[in-house]
Coordinates of C-alpha atoms in Angstrom, one line a residue:
M1 CA 54.0 -4.3 24.6
D2 CA 50.2 -5.0 24.6
A3 CA 46.8 -3.6 23.8
F4 CA 45.8 -2.8 27.4
K5 CA 45.7 1.0 28.0
Y6 CA 44.0 3.6 30.2
E7 CA 41.8 6.1 28.4
N8 CA 39.8 8.7 30.4
S9 CA 40.9 7.0 33.6
K10 CA 39.4 3.6 32.6
L11 CA 41.3 0.5 31.6
L12 CA 40.6 -0.8 28.1
C13 CA 41.4 -4.1 26.3
E14 CA 41.7 -3.0 22.7
E15 CA 38.4 -1.1 22.2
V16 CA 36.5 -2.6 25.1
S17 CA 36.2 -1.4 28.7
V18 CA 37.5 -4.0 31.1
D19 CA 34.9 -3.0 33.6
Q20 CA 32.1 -3.5 31.1
I21 CA 33.4 -7.1 30.7
A22 CA 33.5 -7.6 34.4
D23 CA 30.0 -6.1 34.8
A24 CA 28.7 -8.6 32.2
V25 CA 30.5 -11.8 33.2
G26 CA 31.5 -11.1 36.8
S27 CA 34.9 -11.4 38.4
P28 CA 37.5 -12.7 38.7
V29 CA 38.0 -13.0 35.0
Y30 CA 40.9 -13.6 32.7
I31 CA 40.8 -11.1 29.7
Y32 CA 42.9 -11.7 26.7
S33 CA 43.7 -9.4 23.7
A34 CA 43.6 -11.1 20.3
K35 CA 45.5 -8.2 18.8
T36 CA 48.4 -8.7 21.2
F37 CA 48.6 -12.4 20.4
R38 CA 48.7 -11.6 16.6
D39 CA 51.1 -8.7 17.0
H40 CA 53.5 -10.7 19.1
F41 CA 53.5 -13.7 16.8
A42 CA 54.0 -11.5 13.7
S43 CA 56.9 -9.6 15.4
F44 CA 58.6 -12.8 16.5
Q45 CA 58.2 -14.4 13.1
K46 CA 59.6 -11.3 11.4
A47 CA 62.6 -11.1 13.7
F48 CA 63.7 -14.7 12.9
A49 CA 62.5 -14.7 9.2
D50 CA 66.0 -15.3 7.8
L51 CA 66.0 -18.8 9.4
D52 CA 62.6 -19.7 7.9
P53 CA 61.9 -21.4 11.3
I54 CA 59.0 -23.6 12.4
I55 CA 57.5 -21.6 15.3
C56 CA 55.8 -23.8 17.9
Y57 CA 53.8 -21.9 20.4
S58 CA 54.1 -23.3 23.9
I59 CA 50.6 -24.4 24.8
K60 CA 51.5 -24.9 28.5
S61 CA 51.8 -21.1 28.8
C62 CA 48.2 -20.4 27.9
G63 CA 46.2 -23.2 26.4
N64 CA 42.6 -22.2 25.8
L65 CA 41.3 -23.7 22.6
A66 CA 40.4 -20.3 21.1
I67 CA 43.9 -19.0 21.6
I68 CA 45.5 -22.2 20.1
K69 CA 43.1 -21.8 17.1
L70 CA 43.9 -18.1 16.7
L71 CA 47.7 -18.8 16.5
S72 CA 47.2 -21.9 14.4
E73 CA 45.3 -19.9 11.8
L74 CA 48.4 -17.6 11.6
G75 CA 50.5 -20.7 10.6
C76 CA 51.9 -21.3 14.1
G77 CA 52.9 -24.8 15.2
M78 CA 52.5 -26.0 18.7
D79 CA 54.9 -27.1 21.5
T80 CA 53.2 -29.7 23.8
V81 CA 54.2 -31.4 27.0
S82 CA 51.3 -33.9 27.5
G83 CA 48.7 -36.0 25.8
G84 CA 46.2 -33.4 27.0
E85 CA 48.0 -30.7 25.1
I86 CA 48.3 -32.8 22.0
Y87 CA 44.5 -33.3 22.3
R88 CA 44.0 -29.6 22.6
A89 CA 46.1 -29.0 19.5
Q90 CA 43.9 -31.5 17.6
Q91 CA 40.7 -30.0 18.9
A92 CA 41.9 -26.5 17.7
D93 CA 42.7 -27.9 14.2
A94 CA 46.4 -27.2 14.5
D95 CA 48.8 -28.5 11.9
M96 CA 50.0 -31.7 13.7
S97 CA 53.1 -32.0 11.5
K98 CA 54.3 -28.8 13.2
V99 CA 53.7 -30.1 16.7
V100 CA 56.6 -31.1 19.0
Y101 CA 56.1 -33.1 22.2
A102 CA 58.4 -32.8 25.2
G103 CA 58.2 -34.1 28.8
V104 CA 60.2 -36.6 30.9
G105 CA 57.3 -38.9 31.7
K106 CA 55.4 -39.6 28.5
T107 CA 53.1 -42.5 29.1
D108 CA 52.5 -45.3 26.5
A109 CA 49.0 -43.9 25.8
E110 CA 50.4 -40.4 25.2
I111 CA 53.1 -41.7 22.9
K112 CA 50.5 -43.6 20.9
L113 CA 48.4 -40.5 20.6
G114 CA 51.4 -38.5 19.4
I115 CA 52.3 -41.1 16.8
T116 CA 48.8 -41.7 15.5
S117 CA 48.0 -38.0 15.4
G118 CA 51.1 -37.4 13.2
I119 CA 53.1 -35.0 15.3
G120 CA 56.4 -33.8 13.9
W121 CA 58.8 -34.6 16.7
F122 CA 59.1 -36.2 20.0
N123 CA 61.7 -34.3 22.2
I124 CA 63.3 -37.4 23.7
E125 CA 64.5 -37.2 27.3
S126 CA 66.2 -40.5 28.0
E127 CA 67.5 -43.8 26.5
M128 CA 64.6 -45.8 27.9
E129 CA 62.1 -43.4 26.4
C130 CA 63.7 -43.6 23.0
E131 CA 63.5 -47.4 23.1
N132 CA 59.8 -47.2 24.2
I133 CA 58.9 -44.8 21.4
S134 CA 60.5 -47.1 18.9
R135 CA 58.7 -50.2 20.3
I136 CA 55.3 -48.5 20.2
A137 CA 55.9 -47.1 16.7
K138 CA 56.9 -50.5 15.5
S139 CA 53.7 -52.1 17.1
L140 CA 51.6 -49.5 15.2
G141 CA 53.5 -49.9 11.9
K142 CA 54.5 -46.3 12.0
V143 CA 57.7 -44.2 12.1
A144 CA 58.3 -41.6 14.7
H145 CA 60.8 -38.7 14.5
G146 CA 62.9 -37.8 17.6
A147 CA 64.9 -34.8 18.7
L148 CA 67.3 -35.6 21.5
R149 CA 66.9 -33.1 24.3
V150 CA 70.5 -32.1 25.2
N151 CA 71.4 -30.2 28.4
P152 CA 74.2 -27.9 27.5
D153 CA 74.8 -26.9 31.1
I154 CA 73.9 -23.3 30.3
Y155 CA 71.5 -21.1 32.3
D156 CA 70.6 -17.5 32.9
P157 CA 71.4 -16.4 36.5
K158 CA 68.3 -14.2 36.4
T159 CA 66.1 -17.2 35.8
H160 CA 64.4 -18.6 38.9
D161 CA 65.8 -21.9 40.2
K162 CA 62.4 -23.6 39.7
T163 CA 62.3 -22.7 36.0
T164 CA 66.0 -23.4 35.1
T165 CA 66.1 -26.5 33.0
G166 CA 69.5 -26.4 31.1
K167 CA 71.8 -27.5 33.9
K168 CA 73.5 -30.9 33.7
E169 CA 71.8 -32.1 36.9
T170 CA 68.2 -31.4 35.9
K171 CA 65.6 -34.1 35.3
F172 CA 65.3 -33.0 31.7
G173 CA 67.2 -34.5 28.8
V174 CA 70.7 -35.9 28.7
D175 CA 74.0 -34.1 29.3
I176 CA 76.0 -33.1 26.3
E177 CA 78.7 -35.6 27.1
R178 CA 76.2 -38.5 26.8
A179 CA 74.6 -37.2 23.7
K180 CA 77.2 -38.4 21.3
Q181 CA 76.9 -42.0 22.6
F182 CA 73.2 -41.7 22.5
F183 CA 73.3 -41.0 18.7
R184 CA 75.7 -43.8 18.2
T185 CA 73.4 -46.2 19.9
Y186 CA 70.0 -45.1 18.6
G187 CA 70.8 -43.0 15.5
K188 CA 70.0 -45.8 13.0
D189 CA 66.7 -46.9 14.6
E190 CA 64.1 -47.6 11.9
H191 CA 61.0 -46.8 14.0
C192 CA 62.2 -43.8 16.0
V193 CA 64.3 -41.8 13.5
L194 CA 66.7 -39.7 15.6
D195 CA 67.7 -36.8 13.4
A196 CA 67.2 -33.7 15.5
I197 CA 68.5 -32.0 18.7
H198 CA 66.4 -30.1 21.2
L199 CA 67.6 -27.4 23.6
H200 CA 65.7 -25.7 26.4
I201 CA 67.6 -23.9 29.0
G202 CA 64.8 -22.4 31.1
S203 CA 62.4 -19.5 31.3
P204 CA 62.4 -16.6 31.3
I205 CA 65.8 -15.8 29.7
Y206 CA 66.6 -12.1 29.9
S207 CA 69.4 -11.9 27.4
P208 CA 70.5 -13.7 24.2
E209 CA 73.9 -14.8 25.5
P210 CA 72.7 -18.1 27.1
Y211 CA 71.1 -19.1 23.8
V212 CA 74.3 -18.2 22.0
M213 CA 76.4 -20.4 24.3
A214 CA 74.0 -23.3 24.1
I215 CA 73.7 -23.1 20.3
K216 CA 77.4 -23.1 19.9
K217 CA 77.7 -26.2 22.0
A218 CA 75.0 -27.9 20.0
L219 CA 76.6 -27.0 16.7
D220 CA 79.9 -28.4 17.9
L221 CA 78.1 -31.6 18.8
I222 CA 76.4 -31.7 15.4
A223 CA 79.8 -31.3 13.7
E224 CA 81.3 -34.1 15.7
L225 CA 78.4 -36.4 14.8
K226 CA 78.6 -35.5 11.2
A227 CA 82.3 -36.5 11.2
E228 CA 81.1 -40.0 12.3
G229 CA 78.5 -40.2 9.6
I230 CA 75.6 -39.2 11.8
E231 CA 73.4 -36.5 10.3
V232 CA 71.4 -34.1 12.4
K233 CA 68.8 -32.2 10.2
T234 CA 66.9 -30.2 12.7
L235 CA 67.8 -28.0 15.7
D236 CA 65.1 -27.0 18.1
I237 CA 66.5 -24.2 20.3
G238 CA 63.5 -24.1 22.6
G239 CA 61.8 -21.2 24.2
G240 CA 62.2 -19.1 27.4
Y241 CA 62.1 -15.7 25.7
A242 CA 61.1 -13.1 28.2
A243 CA 58.0 -11.0 28.6
D244 CA 57.6 -7.5 30.0
Y245 CA 56.4 -7.9 33.6
E246 CA 57.7 -4.3 33.9
S247 CA 57.8 -1.9 31.0
G248 CA 60.9 -2.4 28.9
K249 CA 62.3 -5.1 31.1
S250 CA 62.7 -7.8 28.5
P251 CA 64.9 -7.7 25.3
S252 CA 63.1 -7.2 22.0
Y253 CA 62.6 -10.1 19.6
Q254 CA 65.1 -8.5 17.3
T255 CA 67.7 -8.4 20.1
Y256 CA 67.4 -12.2 20.5
A257 CA 67.4 -12.7 16.7
D258 CA 70.4 -10.5 16.1
A259 CA 72.5 -12.8 18.2
I260 CA 70.9 -16.1 17.3
V261 CA 70.3 -15.8 13.5
P262 CA 73.9 -15.4 12.4
L263 CA 74.9 -18.6 14.2
L264 CA 72.3 -20.7 12.3
K265 CA 71.6 -18.9 9.0
D266 CA 74.0 -20.9 6.8
T267 CA 74.0 -24.2 8.6
G268 CA 71.3 -25.9 6.4
L269 CA 69.5 -26.9 9.6
Q270 CA 65.7 -26.8 10.0
V271 CA 65.3 -24.5 13.0
I272 CA 62.4 -24.8 15.5
L273 CA 61.6 -22.1 18.1
E274 CA 59.2 -22.6 21.0
P275 CA 58.0 -19.2 22.3
G276 CA 55.5 -19.2 25.1
R277 CA 55.2 -16.4 27.6
T278 CA 56.8 -13.9 25.2
I279 CA 53.7 -14.4 23.0
S280 CA 51.1 -14.9 25.7
G281 CA 52.3 -13.1 28.9
N282 CA 51.4 -9.5 28.1
A283 CA 48.3 -10.7 26.1
G284 CA 46.2 -11.3 29.3
I285 CA 45.2 -9.7 32.5
L286 CA 43.4 -11.1 35.6
V287 CA 40.6 -8.8 36.8
S288 CA 39.3 -9.1 40.4
E289 CA 37.4 -7.1 43.0
V290 CA 38.4 -5.8 46.4
Q291 CA 36.3 -7.5 49.1
Y292 CA 37.7 -5.8 52.2
I293 CA 40.2 -3.3 53.3
K294 CA 41.7 -4.0 56.7
Q295 CA 44.6 -2.9 58.9
G296 CA 47.0 -5.5 60.4
G297 CA 49.6 -3.9 62.6
N298 CA 51.3 -1.4 60.4
K299 CA 50.1 -3.0 57.2
K300 CA 47.1 -2.0 55.1
F301 CA 45.6 -5.1 53.3
A302 CA 43.4 -5.2 50.3
I303 CA 41.7 -8.6 50.1
L304 CA 40.6 -9.7 46.7
N305 CA 38.3 -12.3 45.4
T306 CA 41.2 -14.0 43.5
G307 CA 44.5 -15.3 44.7
M308 CA 47.0 -18.1 44.4
H309 CA 44.3 -20.6 43.3
H310 CA 43.9 -18.5 40.1
M311 CA 47.4 -17.1 39.7
I312 CA 50.0 -19.1 41.6
R313 CA 53.2 -17.4 40.2
P314 CA 53.6 -14.9 43.1
A315 CA 53.3 -17.6 45.7
M316 CA 55.4 -20.2 43.9
Y317 CA 58.1 -18.1 42.2
E318 CA 58.0 -14.8 44.2
A319 CA 57.0 -13.4 40.8
F320 CA 56.2 -9.7 40.2
H321 CA 53.0 -8.7 38.5
F322 CA 52.0 -5.1 38.0
V323 CA 48.7 -4.6 39.9
W324 CA 46.6 -1.4 39.3
P325 CA 42.9 -0.4 39.6
T326 CA 40.8 -0.6 36.5
Q327 CA 39.4 2.9 37.2
V328 CA 41.6 5.7 38.6
D329 CA 41.8 9.4 38.9
A330 CA 43.5 11.0 36.0
K331 CA 46.6 11.7 38.1
F332 CA 47.0 7.9 38.6
E333 CA 46.9 6.8 35.0
P334 CA 50.2 4.9 34.7
A335 CA 52.5 5.9 31.8
E336 CA 54.6 2.8 32.6
R337 CA 54.3 -0.4 34.7
K338 CA 57.0 -0.5 37.3
E339 CA 57.6 -2.3 40.5
V340 CA 58.1 1.0 42.3
M341 CA 55.6 3.6 41.1
D342 CA 56.4 7.3 42.0
M343 CA 53.2 9.3 42.2
D344 CA 51.8 11.6 44.9
G345 CA 49.0 10.1 46.9
L346 CA 49.8 6.4 46.5
V347 CA 49.3 4.2 49.6
K348 CA 51.5 1.3 50.6
T349 CA 49.2 -1.7 50.3
E350 CA 49.5 -5.5 50.7
V351 CA 47.3 -7.1 48.1
V352 CA 46.2 -10.6 49.1
G353 CA 43.8 -13.3 48.2
P354 CA 41.1 -15.3 50.1
I355 CA 43.0 -18.6 50.3
C356 CA 43.8 -20.0 53.8
E357 CA 47.6 -19.8 53.1
T358 CA 49.9 -17.1 54.3
S359 CA 51.7 -17.4 50.9
D360 CA 48.5 -16.1 49.2
T361 CA 50.0 -12.7 48.6
I362 CA 49.7 -11.1 45.2
A363 CA 51.7 -7.8 45.8
K364 CA 53.8 -7.0 48.9
D365 CA 54.1 -3.5 50.2
R366 CA 53.1 -2.1 46.8
M367 CA 52.5 1.6 46.3
L368 CA 49.0 1.9 44.9
P369 CA 46.1 4.4 44.4
P370 CA 43.8 4.3 47.5
L371 CA 41.5 1.3 47.3
E372 CA 38.0 0.8 48.6
R373 CA 35.7 -2.2 48.9
G374 CA 34.2 -2.9 45.4
D375 CA 37.0 -1.4 43.4
R376 CA 38.3 -3.6 40.7
V377 CA 42.0 -4.3 40.1
A378 CA 43.9 -5.8 37.2
M379 CA 46.9 -8.1 37.5
F380 CA 48.9 -7.5 34.3
T381 CA 51.1 -9.9 32.3
A382 CA 48.8 -12.7 33.4
G383 CA 48.4 -14.4 30.1
A384 CA 51.2 -16.9 30.7
Y385 CA 51.1 -19.5 33.5
G386 CA 47.9 -18.0 34.9
M387 CA 44.7 -19.9 34.0
V388 CA 46.7 -23.0 33.0
M389 CA 48.0 -23.3 36.6
A390 CA 44.7 -22.4 38.3
S391 CA 43.2 -24.9 40.7
N392 CA 40.1 -25.6 42.8
Y393 CA 42.1 -25.3 46.1
N394 CA 39.7 -24.4 49.0
A395 CA 36.9 -25.7 46.7
M396 CA 37.1 -22.5 44.8
P397 CA 35.7 -22.4 41.2
R398 CA 38.0 -21.3 38.5
P399 CA 37.3 -18.0 36.7
A400 CA 35.9 -17.3 33.2
E401 CA 38.1 -16.4 30.3
V402 CA 37.2 -13.7 27.7
L403 CA 38.9 -13.0 24.4
V404 CA 38.6 -9.4 23.1
D405 CA 39.1 -8.8 19.4
G406 CA 38.7 -5.1 18.5
D407 CA 35.3 -4.0 19.8
T408 CA 33.9 -7.5 20.5
A409 CA 34.3 -9.7 23.6
T410 CA 33.7 -13.5 23.6
V411 CA 33.6 -15.8 26.6
I412 CA 36.0 -18.6 25.6
R413 CA 35.7 -20.5 28.9
Q414 CA 32.7 -20.4 31.2
R415 CA 33.1 -19.6 34.8
E416 CA 33.0 -22.7 37.0
T417 CA 30.2 -23.3 39.5
Y418 CA 30.2 -25.2 42.8
A419 CA 28.4 -27.9 40.9
D420 CA 31.3 -28.1 38.4
V421 CA 33.8 -28.4 41.3
V422 CA 32.1 -31.5 42.7
A423 CA 30.7 -33.0 39.5
L424 CA 33.2 -35.8 39.1
E425 CA 32.7 -36.9 42.8
E426 CA 28.9 -37.3 42.7
S427 CA 28.7 -40.8 41.3
P428 CA 31.0 -43.2 43.2
M429 CA 31.7 -46.4 41.3
P430 CA 32.9 -49.7 42.7
V431 CA 36.3 -50.8 41.4
D432 CA 36.2 -54.0 39.5
L433 CA 39.0 -56.0 41.2
A434 CA 38.3 -59.2 39.3

């Protein structure tokens, strides 16, 4: 699952005490385990080895340069969704030929960056975008490669509506009925070579069945195109593989692979996979400190120095994150992380943040060990869609990030200061309207 564990009633990240890190750099702080990133990538790679796939880590899930570099050094490609993420991949010395670039609103500047940096594929979302990529590539004297993003109208009912992307009526890609005509129209373009198909049906997907249904539709489409003389060489089946927000909740990588690999093994297609949270989710925690304990009616509140400005998933998606103190009595050491913990002496607690929004609630009516002012708590499975979605709402600085590797800990992003928050506002400049 990950390298976060309790020993002698204290939470460790690999071989380092979480509290020692917080003592040294302050809180709130994101703490990541390098071992967990490596182990997850290796396990994922092994499960799908029979396909010899290109694995492109989804930078949007957790995009610190040190983490991108760590995975790139393992041979991992990158899945990007903006010019900024392409730039991050460049700065981390990623292999740009193993970079894919998705997103419905690619600007001309972002497309130019993708072409000149030599990315492998643009995941193309519309007819107009395809024409624009071709035009820009021609103007640069370059050739771009495109994968048409196809919506197979498949989704997992357990996936939150806000993260379901494979339905016909989403803003992403083109529906499968239009895809054949798309290839007929653009399949012979000389400057945007359209020889791949991209699927992405949402995140997280808690079973392999939606992938199986989507891949079968894609293979049928590829066969129909081949009958017309149009060759598709690459199939990118996207990401969305789940992470363990609760112990044992998500399928193993092998469970996904056992269903997916037989469909693709003998097709001759180059396969691309885009794992994100399944690699990064359990690799990080967010550590914070209890500021106050208060009673509100029948509720006991624990008010932290972090909240929706640093981890927005509970407010935005009603997402569950396991929350537990970093130091506990031996009787409260958790053997598993579950939404409902059954231990004598737990207290029903509402864990909330400091932001002036009622939605700034981290854990509702959660049974927790008794908390006091000054206690530290960890929010687990915070490695994905945590820091990358953090903001300065309420003029709050963003936290530091620390990467632990064995018995060493390194600050990989400095904590912001109030000065950092206002830095870009301090030198107003007149707009040249000439």
